[in-house]
mmCIF file of N, CA, C and O in Angstrom:
data_model
loop_
_atom_site.group_PDB
_atom_site.id
_atom_site.type_symbol
_atom_site.label_atom_id
_atom_site.label_comp_id
_atom_site.label_asym_id
_atom_site.label_seq_id
_atom_site.Cartn_x
_atom_site.Cartn_y
_atom_site.Cartn_z
ATOM 1 N N MET A 1 -16.162 49.855 -11.707
ATOM 2 C CA MET A 1 -16.218 49.376 -12.901
ATOM 3 C C MET A 1 -15.845 48.312 -13.708
ATOM 4 O O MET A 1 -15.619 47.265 -14.105
ATOM 5 N N GLU A 2 -14.278 48.561 -13.357
ATOM 6 C CA GLU A 2 -13.544 46.891 -14.010
ATOM 7 C C GLU A 2 -13.867 46.144 -12.811
ATOM 8 O O GLU A 2 -14.026 44.884 -13.492
ATOM 9 N N THR A 3 -14.100 46.031 -11.425
ATOM 10 C CA THR A 3 -14.403 44.884 -10.605
ATOM 11 C C THR A 3 -16.345 44.277 -11.493
ATOM 12 O O THR A 3 -15.737 42.969 -11.439
ATOM 13 N N TYR A 4 -16.802 45.033 -11.748
ATOM 14 C CA TYR A 4 -18.102 44.486 -12.444
ATOM 15 C C TYR A 4 -17.386 43.982 -14.132
ATOM 16 O O TYR A 4 -18.516 42.799 -14.541
ATOM 17 N N LEU A 5 -16.749 44.345 -14.816
ATOM 18 C CA LEU A 5 -15.796 44.062 -16.136
ATOM 19 C C LEU A 5 -15.616 42.154 -15.697
ATOM 20 O O LEU A 5 -15.818 41.576 -16.365
ATOM 21 N N PHE A 6 -14.792 42.598 -14.718
ATOM 22 C CA PHE A 6 -14.412 40.848 -14.123
ATOM 23 C C PHE A 6 -14.848 40.038 -13.903
ATOM 24 O O PHE A 6 -15.175 38.657 -14.274
ATOM 25 N N ILE A 7 -15.873 40.981 -13.199
ATOM 26 C CA ILE A 7 -17.096 39.277 -12.351
ATOM 27 C C ILE A 7 -17.984 39.135 -14.150
ATOM 28 O O ILE A 7 -18.072 38.032 -13.954
ATOM 29 N N ALA A 8 -18.012 39.887 -15.084
ATOM 30 C CA ALA A 8 -19.243 39.134 -16.047
ATOM 31 C C ALA A 8 -18.374 38.994 -16.710
ATOM 32 O O ALA A 8 -18.683 38.062 -16.840
ATOM 33 N N LEU A 9 -17.039 38.813 -16.961
ATOM 34 C CA LEU A 9 -15.872 38.017 -17.529
ATOM 35 C C LEU A 9 -16.102 36.696 -16.952
ATOM 36 O O LEU A 9 -16.059 35.301 -18.058
ATOM 37 N N ILE A 10 -15.776 36.888 -15.761
ATOM 38 C CA ILE A 10 -15.745 35.133 -15.081
ATOM 39 C C ILE A 10 -17.023 34.362 -15.220
ATOM 40 O O ILE A 10 -17.124 33.302 -15.532
ATOM 41 N N PHE A 11 -18.493 35.371 -15.422
ATOM 42 C CA PHE A 11 -19.610 34.719 -15.585
ATOM 43 C C PHE A 11 -19.762 34.112 -16.996
ATOM 44 O O PHE A 11 -19.865 32.850 -17.413
ATOM 45 N N VAL A 12 -19.531 34.781 -17.699
ATOM 46 C CA VAL A 12 -19.304 34.064 -19.180
ATOM 47 C C VAL A 12 -18.802 33.122 -19.631
ATOM 48 O O VAL A 12 -18.774 32.691 -20.355
ATOM 49 N N TYR A 13 -17.098 33.316 -19.061
ATOM 50 C CA TYR A 13 -16.411 31.761 -18.749
ATOM 51 C C TYR A 13 -16.944 30.871 -18.696
ATOM 52 O O TYR A 13 -17.206 29.567 -19.298
ATOM 53 N N PHE A 14 -17.773 30.976 -16.826
ATOM 54 C CA PHE A 14 -18.601 29.893 -16.438
ATOM 55 C C PHE A 14 -19.447 28.984 -16.976
ATOM 56 O O PHE A 14 -19.754 28.055 -17.980
ATOM 57 N N LEU A 15 -20.479 30.479 -18.568
ATOM 58 C CA LEU A 15 -21.262 29.868 -18.716
ATOM 59 C C LEU A 15 -20.839 29.340 -20.089
ATOM 60 O O LEU A 15 -21.313 28.079 -21.199
ATOM 61 N N THR A 16 -19.916 29.375 -21.083
ATOM 62 C CA THR A 16 -19.454 29.791 -22.162
ATOM 63 C C THR A 16 -18.269 27.819 -21.847
ATOM 64 O O THR A 16 -18.594 26.593 -22.761
ATOM 65 N N ALA A 17 -17.974 27.276 -20.535
ATOM 66 C CA ALA A 17 -17.252 26.148 -20.512
ATOM 67 C C ALA A 17 -18.662 25.212 -20.178
ATOM 68 O O ALA A 17 -17.788 24.391 -20.459
ATOM 69 N N PHE A 18 -19.293 25.437 -20.021
ATOM 70 C CA PHE A 18 -20.706 24.271 -19.720
ATOM 71 C C PHE A 18 -21.800 23.987 -21.127
ATOM 72 O O PHE A 18 -22.089 22.979 -20.849
ATOM 73 N N MET A 19 -21.902 25.007 -21.687
ATOM 74 C CA MET A 19 -22.340 25.313 -22.790
ATOM 75 C C MET A 19 -22.334 24.963 -24.039
ATOM 76 O O MET A 19 -22.650 24.222 -25.106
ATOM 77 N N LEU A 20 -20.407 25.112 -24.419
ATOM 78 C CA LEU A 20 -20.197 25.058 -25.493
ATOM 79 C C LEU A 20 -18.721 23.939 -25.946
ATOM 80 O O LEU A 20 -18.828 23.987 -24.640
ATOM 81 N N PRO A 21 -18.742 23.815 -26.557
ATOM 82 C CA PRO A 21 -17.825 22.347 -26.972
ATOM 83 C C PRO A 21 -16.517 23.112 -26.197
ATOM 84 O O PRO A 21 -16.171 24.192 -26.629
ATOM 85 N N LYS A 22 -15.653 22.293 -26.330
ATOM 86 C CA LYS A 22 -13.817 22.476 -25.878
ATOM 87 C C LYS A 22 -13.740 23.590 -27.269
ATOM 88 O O LYS A 22 -12.865 24.486 -26.636
ATOM 89 N N ARG A 23 -13.276 23.033 -27.907
ATOM 90 C CA ARG A 23 -13.163 23.456 -29.508
ATOM 91 C C ARG A 23 -13.884 25.316 -29.605
ATOM 92 O O ARG A 23 -12.948 25.942 -29.637
ATOM 93 N N THR A 24 -14.923 25.604 -29.273
ATOM 94 C CA THR A 24 -15.220 26.500 -29.247
ATOM 95 C C THR A 24 -15.251 27.453 -28.463
ATOM 96 O O THR A 24 -14.765 28.624 -28.856
ATOM 97 N N GLN A 25 -14.984 27.044 -27.278
ATOM 98 C CA GLN A 25 -14.428 27.755 -26.017
ATOM 99 C C GLN A 25 -12.877 28.619 -26.518
ATOM 100 O O GLN A 25 -13.092 29.861 -25.985
ATOM 101 N N LYS A 26 -12.477 27.663 -26.645
ATOM 102 C CA LYS A 26 -10.724 28.286 -26.702
ATOM 103 C C LYS A 26 -11.025 29.347 -28.074
ATOM 104 O O LYS A 26 -10.261 30.274 -27.789
ATOM 105 N N ARG A 27 -11.607 29.035 -28.830
ATOM 106 C CA ARG A 27 -11.978 29.990 -30.390
ATOM 107 C C ARG A 27 -12.517 31.419 -29.810
ATOM 108 O O ARG A 27 -11.795 32.345 -30.176
ATOM 109 N N ILE A 28 -13.507 30.990 -28.741
ATOM 110 C CA ILE A 28 -13.927 32.167 -28.751
ATOM 111 C C ILE A 28 -13.375 32.942 -27.520
ATOM 112 O O ILE A 28 -12.632 34.689 -27.695
ATOM 113 N N TRP A 29 -12.305 32.877 -26.709
ATOM 114 C CA TRP A 29 -11.597 32.903 -25.579
ATOM 115 C C TRP A 29 -10.294 33.348 -26.275
ATOM 116 O O TRP A 29 -9.352 34.472 -26.017
ATOM 117 N N THR A 30 -9.736 32.910 -27.427
ATOM 118 C CA THR A 30 -8.375 32.823 -27.794
ATOM 119 C C THR A 30 -8.931 34.439 -28.771
ATOM 120 O O THR A 30 -7.979 35.580 -29.181
ATOM 121 N N ILE A 31 -10.124 34.194 -29.823
ATOM 122 C CA ILE A 31 -10.557 35.523 -30.097
ATOM 123 C C ILE A 31 -10.530 37.301 -29.411
ATOM 124 O O ILE A 31 -10.385 38.215 -29.272
ATOM 125 N N ALA A 32 -11.040 36.267 -28.576
ATOM 126 C CA ALA A 32 -10.940 38.069 -27.302
ATOM 127 C C ALA A 32 -9.697 38.379 -26.741
ATOM 128 O O ALA A 32 -9.826 39.557 -26.607
ATOM 129 N N TYR A 33 -8.751 37.460 -26.566
ATOM 130 C CA TYR A 33 -7.516 37.597 -26.583
ATOM 131 C C TYR A 33 -6.969 38.459 -27.433
ATOM 132 O O TYR A 33 -6.504 39.844 -27.047
ATOM 133 N N ILE A 34 -7.438 38.442 -28.186
ATOM 134 C CA ILE A 34 -5.992 38.911 -30.024
ATOM 135 C C ILE A 34 -6.905 40.492 -29.907
ATOM 136 O O ILE A 34 -5.838 41.092 -30.010
ATOM 137 N N LEU A 35 -7.802 40.615 -29.510
ATOM 138 C CA LEU A 35 -8.869 41.860 -29.969
ATOM 139 C C LEU A 35 -8.489 42.681 -28.821
ATOM 140 O O LEU A 35 -7.880 43.962 -29.051
ATOM 141 N N ALA A 36 -8.182 42.433 -27.603
ATOM 142 C CA ALA A 36 -7.950 43.246 -26.371
ATOM 143 C C ALA A 36 -6.269 43.462 -26.418
ATOM 144 O O ALA A 36 -6.485 44.578 -26.466
ATOM 145 N N PHE A 37 -5.846 42.694 -27.516
ATOM 146 C CA PHE A 37 -4.612 42.703 -27.080
ATOM 147 C C PHE A 37 -4.023 43.588 -28.441
ATOM 148 O O PHE A 37 -3.830 45.058 -28.229
ATOM 149 N N ILE A 38 -4.650 43.642 -29.097
ATOM 150 C CA ILE A 38 -5.026 44.684 -30.433
ATOM 151 C C ILE A 38 -5.169 45.880 -30.039
ATOM 152 O O ILE A 38 -4.438 47.230 -30.298
ATOM 153 N N ILE A 39 -6.400 45.990 -29.015
ATOM 154 C CA ILE A 39 -6.827 47.207 -28.514
ATOM 155 C C ILE A 39 -5.976 48.009 -27.375
ATOM 156 O O ILE A 39 -5.357 49.162 -27.654
ATOM 157 N N THR A 40 -5.613 47.041 -26.827
ATOM 158 C CA THR A 40 -4.123 47.548 -26.086
ATOM 159 C C THR A 40 -2.859 48.248 -26.435
ATOM 160 O O THR A 40 -2.921 49.546 -26.543
ATOM 161 N N ALA A 41 -2.562 47.924 -27.880
ATOM 162 C CA ALA A 41 -1.483 48.039 -28.375
ATOM 163 C C ALA A 41 -1.739 49.647 -28.999
ATOM 164 O O ALA A 41 -1.163 50.060 -29.209
ATOM 165 N N VAL A 42 -3.098 49.473 -29.917
ATOM 166 C CA VAL A 42 -3.718 51.067 -30.448
ATOM 167 C C VAL A 42 -3.535 52.023 -29.223
ATOM 168 O O VAL A 42 -3.234 53.317 -29.559
ATOM 169 N N ALA A 43 -4.261 51.889 -28.365
ATOM 170 C CA ALA A 43 -4.343 52.646 -27.058
ATOM 171 C C ALA A 43 -2.817 53.635 -26.397
ATOM 172 O O ALA A 43 -2.357 54.217 -26.531
ATOM 173 N N ILE A 44 -1.725 52.369 -26.415
ATOM 174 C CA ILE A 44 -1.235 52.697 -25.922
ATOM 175 C C ILE A 44 0.115 53.412 -26.965
ATOM 176 O O ILE A 44 0.739 54.912 -27.195
ATOM 177 N N PHE A 45 -0.204 53.615 -28.275
ATOM 178 C CA PHE A 45 0.179 53.773 -29.461
ATOM 179 C C PHE A 45 -0.150 55.591 -29.835
ATOM 180 O O PHE A 45 0.426 56.154 -29.308
ATOM 181 N N PHE A 46 -1.440 55.361 -29.850
ATOM 182 C CA PHE A 46 -2.220 56.839 -28.917
ATOM 183 C C PHE A 46 -1.426 57.273 -28.242
ATOM 184 O O PHE A 46 -1.448 58.632 -28.127
ATOM 185 N N ILE A 47 -1.041 57.053 -27.188
ATOM 186 C CA ILE A 47 -0.810 57.763 -25.976
ATOM 187 C C ILE A 47 0.177 58.103 -26.550
ATOM 188 O O ILE A 47 0.349 59.333 -25.783
ATOM 189 N N LYS A 48 0.933 57.250 -26.833
ATOM 190 C CA LYS A 48 2.399 57.836 -27.003
ATOM 191 C C LYS A 48 3.109 58.348 -27.870
ATOM 192 O O LYS A 48 3.547 60.089 -27.997
ATOM 193 N N ILE A 49 1.933 58.712 -28.881
ATOM 194 C CA ILE A 49 2.165 59.901 -30.497
ATOM 195 C C ILE A 49 1.645 60.802 -30.446
ATOM 196 O O ILE A 49 2.099 62.393 -30.483
ATOM 197 N N TYR A 50 0.382 60.926 -29.192
ATOM 198 C CA TYR A 50 -0.997 62.217 -29.638
ATOM 199 C C TYR A 50 -0.258 62.607 -27.427
ATOM 200 O O TYR A 50 -2.039 62.794 -27.371
ATOM 201 N N ALA A 51 0.851 62.421 -27.279
ATOM 202 C CA ALA A 51 0.553 62.558 -26.016
ATOM 203 C C ALA A 51 0.374 64.164 -25.348
ATOM 204 O O ALA A 51 -0.293 64.603 -24.278
ATOM 205 N N GLY A 52 0.942 65.020 -26.293
ATOM 206 C CA GLY A 52 0.415 66.349 -26.174
ATOM 207 C C GLY A 52 -0.897 66.965 -26.402
ATOM 208 O O GLY A 52 -1.118 67.954 -25.668
ATOM 209 N N ASP A 53 -1.351 65.832 -26.858
ATOM 210 C CA ASP A 53 -3.115 66.054 -27.005
ATOM 211 C C ASP A 53 -4.255 65.589 -26.697
ATOM 212 O O ASP A 53 -5.318 66.060 -26.528
ATOM 213 N N THR A 54 -3.430 64.900 -25.375
ATOM 214 C CA THR A 54 -4.349 64.282 -24.627
ATOM 215 C C THR A 54 -4.507 65.226 -23.018
ATOM 216 O O THR A 54 -3.490 66.171 -22.822
ATOM 217 N N LEU A 55 -5.436 64.706 -22.257
ATOM 218 C CA LEU A 55 -5.485 65.779 -20.919
ATOM 219 C C LEU A 55 -3.992 65.894 -20.048
ATOM 220 O O LEU A 55 -3.912 66.628 -19.579
ATOM 221 N N MET A 56 -3.079 64.211 -20.427
ATOM 222 C CA MET A 56 -1.982 64.519 -19.284
ATOM 223 C C MET A 56 -1.351 64.417 -19.688
ATOM 224 O O MET A 56 -0.976 63.093 -21.373
ATOM 225 N N ARG A 57 0.048 64.740 -19.897
ATOM 226 C CA ARG A 57 1.514 64.324 -20.893
ATOM 227 C C ARG A 57 1.914 62.975 -19.898
ATOM 228 O O ARG A 57 1.674 62.935 -19.112
ATOM 229 N N VAL A 58 2.730 62.717 -20.801
ATOM 230 C CA VAL A 58 3.523 61.285 -20.532
ATOM 231 C C VAL A 58 3.757 61.527 -19.023
ATOM 232 O O VAL A 58 4.410 60.546 -18.063
ATOM 233 N N GLY A 59 4.919 62.546 -18.706
ATOM 234 C CA GLY A 59 5.571 62.905 -17.408
ATOM 235 C C GLY A 59 5.014 63.427 -16.317
ATOM 236 O O GLY A 59 4.867 63.251 -15.256
ATOM 237 N N GLU A 60 3.058 63.630 -16.861
ATOM 238 C CA GLU A 60 2.593 64.239 -15.605
ATOM 239 C C GLU A 60 1.485 62.341 -15.307
ATOM 240 O O GLU A 60 0.700 62.962 -14.668
ATOM 241 N N LEU A 61 1.859 61.567 -15.601
ATOM 242 C CA LEU A 61 1.118 60.544 -15.631
ATOM 243 C C LEU A 61 0.844 59.517 -14.093
ATOM 244 O O LEU A 61 0.405 59.335 -13.480
ATOM 245 N N ASN A 62 2.206 60.060 -13.747
ATOM 246 C CA ASN A 62 2.587 59.669 -12.103
ATOM 247 C C ASN A 62 2.680 57.933 -11.985
ATOM 248 O O ASN A 62 3.492 57.342 -12.794
ATOM 249 N N TRP A 63 1.177 57.447 -11.388
ATOM 250 C CA TRP A 63 1.364 56.131 -11.163
ATOM 251 C C TRP A 63 0.821 55.139 -12.567
ATOM 252 O O TRP A 63 0.702 54.414 -12.760
ATOM 253 N N TYR A 64 0.221 56.087 -13.354
ATOM 254 C CA TYR A 64 -0.401 55.788 -14.729
ATOM 255 C C TYR A 64 0.864 55.537 -15.192
ATOM 256 O O TYR A 64 0.973 54.886 -16.590
ATOM 257 N N TYR A 65 1.984 56.248 -15.064
ATOM 258 C CA TYR A 65 3.091 55.508 -16.034
ATOM 259 C C TYR A 65 3.591 54.053 -15.367
ATOM 260 O O TYR A 65 3.988 53.099 -16.924
ATOM 261 N N VAL A 66 3.527 53.234 -15.046
ATOM 262 C CA VAL A 66 3.323 51.786 -14.357
ATOM 263 C C VAL A 66 2.378 51.492 -15.064
ATOM 264 O O VAL A 66 3.099 50.230 -15.471
ATOM 265 N N LEU A 67 1.505 52.063 -15.164
ATOM 266 C CA LEU A 67 0.334 51.135 -15.783
ATOM 267 C C LEU A 67 1.038 51.094 -17.887
ATOM 268 O O LEU A 67 0.424 49.842 -18.109
ATOM 269 N N TYR A 68 1.458 52.190 -18.489
ATOM 270 C CA TYR A 68 1.910 52.438 -19.538
ATOM 271 C C TYR A 68 3.325 51.457 -19.507
ATOM 272 O O TYR A 68 3.171 50.827 -21.105
ATOM 273 N N VAL A 69 3.972 51.793 -19.223
ATOM 274 C CA VAL A 69 5.556 49.997 -18.867
ATOM 275 C C VAL A 69 4.267 48.903 -19.082
ATOM 276 O O VAL A 69 4.825 47.832 -19.951
ATOM 277 N N PHE A 70 3.773 48.325 -18.366
ATOM 278 C CA PHE A 70 3.734 47.102 -17.850
ATOM 279 C C PHE A 70 2.410 46.861 -19.312
ATOM 280 O O PHE A 70 2.253 46.096 -19.763
ATOM 281 N N GLY A 71 1.671 47.961 -19.511
ATOM 282 C CA GLY A 71 0.255 47.698 -21.086
ATOM 283 C C GLY A 71 1.531 47.472 -22.101
ATOM 284 O O GLY A 71 1.400 46.555 -22.775
ATOM 285 N N SER A 72 3.390 47.989 -22.143
ATOM 286 C CA SER A 72 4.072 47.915 -23.451
ATOM 287 C C SER A 72 4.482 46.798 -23.378
ATOM 288 O O SER A 72 4.472 46.204 -24.351
ATOM 289 N N ILE A 73 4.458 46.281 -22.164
ATOM 290 C CA ILE A 73 5.788 44.510 -21.743
ATOM 291 C C ILE A 73 4.869 43.506 -22.238
ATOM 292 O O ILE A 73 4.722 42.893 -22.976
ATOM 293 N N SER A 74 3.274 44.046 -21.748
ATOM 294 C CA SER A 74 2.143 43.031 -22.450
ATOM 295 C C SER A 74 1.995 42.478 -23.386
ATOM 296 O O SER A 74 2.037 41.536 -23.971
ATOM 297 N N ILE A 75 2.544 43.831 -24.577
ATOM 298 C CA ILE A 75 2.248 43.904 -25.995
ATOM 299 C C ILE A 75 3.262 43.374 -26.295
ATOM 300 O O ILE A 75 3.117 42.642 -27.116
ATOM 301 N N ILE A 76 4.447 43.717 -25.681
ATOM 302 C CA ILE A 76 5.208 42.952 -26.455
ATOM 303 C C ILE A 76 5.292 41.412 -25.709
ATOM 304 O O ILE A 76 6.258 40.184 -26.930
ATOM 305 N N LEU A 77 5.393 40.822 -25.079
ATOM 306 C CA LEU A 77 5.314 39.656 -24.517
ATOM 307 C C LEU A 77 3.234 38.685 -25.221
ATOM 308 O O LEU A 77 4.049 37.345 -25.673
ATOM 309 N N GLY A 78 2.721 39.448 -25.634
ATOM 310 C CA GLY A 78 1.753 38.822 -25.989
ATOM 311 C C GLY A 78 1.909 38.814 -27.757
ATOM 312 O O GLY A 78 2.029 37.556 -28.311
ATOM 313 N N ALA A 79 3.041 39.280 -28.591
ATOM 314 C CA ALA A 79 3.210 39.269 -29.508
ATOM 315 C C ALA A 79 4.075 37.822 -29.106
ATOM 316 O O ALA A 79 4.632 37.084 -30.676
ATOM 317 N N ILE A 80 5.041 37.472 -28.652
ATOM 318 C CA ILE A 80 6.125 36.933 -28.406
ATOM 319 C C ILE A 80 5.198 35.241 -27.917
ATOM 320 O O ILE A 80 5.555 34.100 -29.193
ATOM 321 N N ASN A 81 4.285 35.496 -27.597
ATOM 322 C CA ASN A 81 3.052 34.217 -27.080
ATOM 323 C C ASN A 81 2.572 33.947 -28.462
ATOM 324 O O ASN A 81 2.156 33.123 -28.497
ATOM 325 N N LEU A 82 1.765 34.979 -29.128
ATOM 326 C CA LEU A 82 1.399 34.831 -30.411
ATOM 327 C C LEU A 82 2.369 33.959 -31.571
ATOM 328 O O LEU A 82 1.889 33.151 -32.121
ATOM 329 N N TRP A 83 3.782 34.235 -31.813
ATOM 330 C CA TRP A 83 4.828 33.676 -32.783
ATOM 331 C C TRP A 83 5.019 32.706 -31.912
ATOM 332 O O TRP A 83 5.092 31.274 -32.837
ATOM 333 N N MET A 84 4.858 32.140 -30.985
ATOM 334 C CA MET A 84 5.737 30.708 -30.036
ATOM 335 C C MET A 84 4.417 29.362 -30.671
ATOM 336 O O MET A 84 4.593 28.973 -30.804
ATOM 337 N N TYR A 85 3.039 30.240 -30.514
ATOM 338 C CA TYR A 85 2.025 29.168 -30.630
ATOM 339 C C TYR A 85 1.221 29.503 -31.605
ATOM 340 O O TYR A 85 0.114 29.202 -32.210
ATOM 341 N N LYS A 86 1.756 30.056 -32.779
ATOM 342 C CA LYS A 86 1.388 29.838 -33.628
ATOM 343 C C LYS A 86 0.848 29.177 -34.515
ATOM 344 O O LYS A 86 -0.738 29.371 -35.456
ATOM 345 N N ARG A 87 1.539 27.876 -34.950
ATOM 346 C CA ARG A 87 0.933 26.676 -35.005
ATOM 347 C C ARG A 87 -0.315 26.345 -34.791
ATOM 348 O O ARG A 87 -0.570 25.677 -35.305
ATOM 349 N N GLY A 88 -0.686 26.540 -33.428
ATOM 350 C CA GLY A 88 -1.620 25.950 -32.650
ATOM 351 C C GLY A 88 -3.189 26.714 -32.912
ATOM 352 O O GLY A 88 -3.513 26.416 -33.371
ATOM 353 N N LEU A 89 -2.466 28.123 -32.925
ATOM 354 C CA LEU A 89 -3.426 29.208 -33.156
ATOM 355 C C LEU A 89 -4.047 28.907 -35.237
ATOM 356 O O LEU A 89 -5.573 28.930 -35.220
ATOM 357 N N ILE A 90 -3.132 28.489 -36.046
ATOM 358 C CA ILE A 90 -3.699 28.494 -37.055
ATOM 359 C C ILE A 90 -4.634 26.948 -37.316
ATOM 360 O O ILE A 90 -5.836 26.808 -37.611
ATOM 361 N N ASP A 91 -3.662 25.972 -36.084
ATOM 362 C CA ASP A 91 -5.009 24.700 -35.958
ATOM 363 C C ASP A 91 -6.056 24.715 -35.976
ATOM 364 O O ASP A 91 -7.165 23.967 -35.966
ATOM 365 N N LEU A 92 -6.657 26.083 -34.741
ATOM 366 C CA LEU A 92 -7.631 26.068 -33.456
ATOM 367 C C LEU A 92 -8.692 26.711 -34.841
ATOM 368 O O LEU A 92 -9.948 26.129 -34.508
ATOM 369 N N PHE A 93 -8.493 27.638 -36.042
ATOM 370 C CA PHE A 93 -9.130 28.113 -36.703
ATOM 371 C C PHE A 93 -8.792 28.272 -37.725
ATOM 372 O O PHE A 93 -9.988 27.879 -39.001
ATOM 373 N N THR A 94 -8.263 26.713 -38.514
ATOM 374 C CA THR A 94 -8.896 26.027 -39.678
ATOM 375 C C THR A 94 -8.568 24.389 -39.362
ATOM 376 O O THR A 94 -9.609 24.502 -40.355
ATOM 377 N N ASP A 95 -8.835 23.968 -38.604
ATOM 378 C CA ASP A 95 -8.958 22.636 -38.578
ATOM 379 C C ASP A 95 -10.942 22.491 -38.173
ATOM 380 O O ASP A 95 -11.310 23.188 -37.684
ATOM 381 N N ASP A 96 -11.377 21.883 -39.020
ATOM 382 C CA ASP A 96 -13.082 21.952 -38.677
ATOM 383 C C ASP A 96 -13.201 20.491 -37.836
ATOM 384 O O ASP A 96 -14.443 20.485 -38.121
ATOM 385 N N SER A 97 -12.628 19.695 -37.534
ATOM 386 C CA SER A 97 -12.937 18.721 -36.554
ATOM 387 C C SER A 97 -13.549 19.294 -35.333
ATOM 388 O O SER A 97 -13.090 20.260 -34.912
ATOM 389 N N SER A 98 -14.413 18.703 -34.811
ATOM 390 C CA SER A 98 -15.161 19.155 -33.775
ATOM 391 C C SER A 98 -14.860 18.028 -32.501
ATOM 392 O O SER A 98 -14.654 16.791 -33.030
ATOM 393 N N ASP A 99 -15.343 18.053 -31.395
ATOM 394 C CA ASP A 99 -15.445 17.378 -30.480
ATOM 395 C C ASP A 99 -16.619 16.616 -29.606
ATOM 396 O O ASP A 99 -16.745 16.746 -28.551
ATOM 397 N N GLU A 100 -17.444 16.935 -30.422
ATOM 398 C CA GLU A 100 -19.203 16.524 -30.017
ATOM 399 C C GLU A 100 -18.814 14.934 -30.502
ATOM 400 O O GLU A 100 -18.675 14.717 -31.151
#
């Protein structure tokens, strides 16, 4: 499943790279990153808060725990990156200049 999703995203990336202006392409992929970041954060907080109500408890996750840890790290790193590049992100979505 993940392999097909990965291939589909690469295909869509190449389509946007050839068909859209560079600024629009950056907007689309930045929005996709931010949405994935938010969904990951919500999913990890859901697992942490409702661990007793899910099928597996946090102690029983075994190798899923590694994914949980790296997901948590990616949330922190993503927040740092969004803060570091906030001016560029604001300019990306507020500046109406086109590159056509």
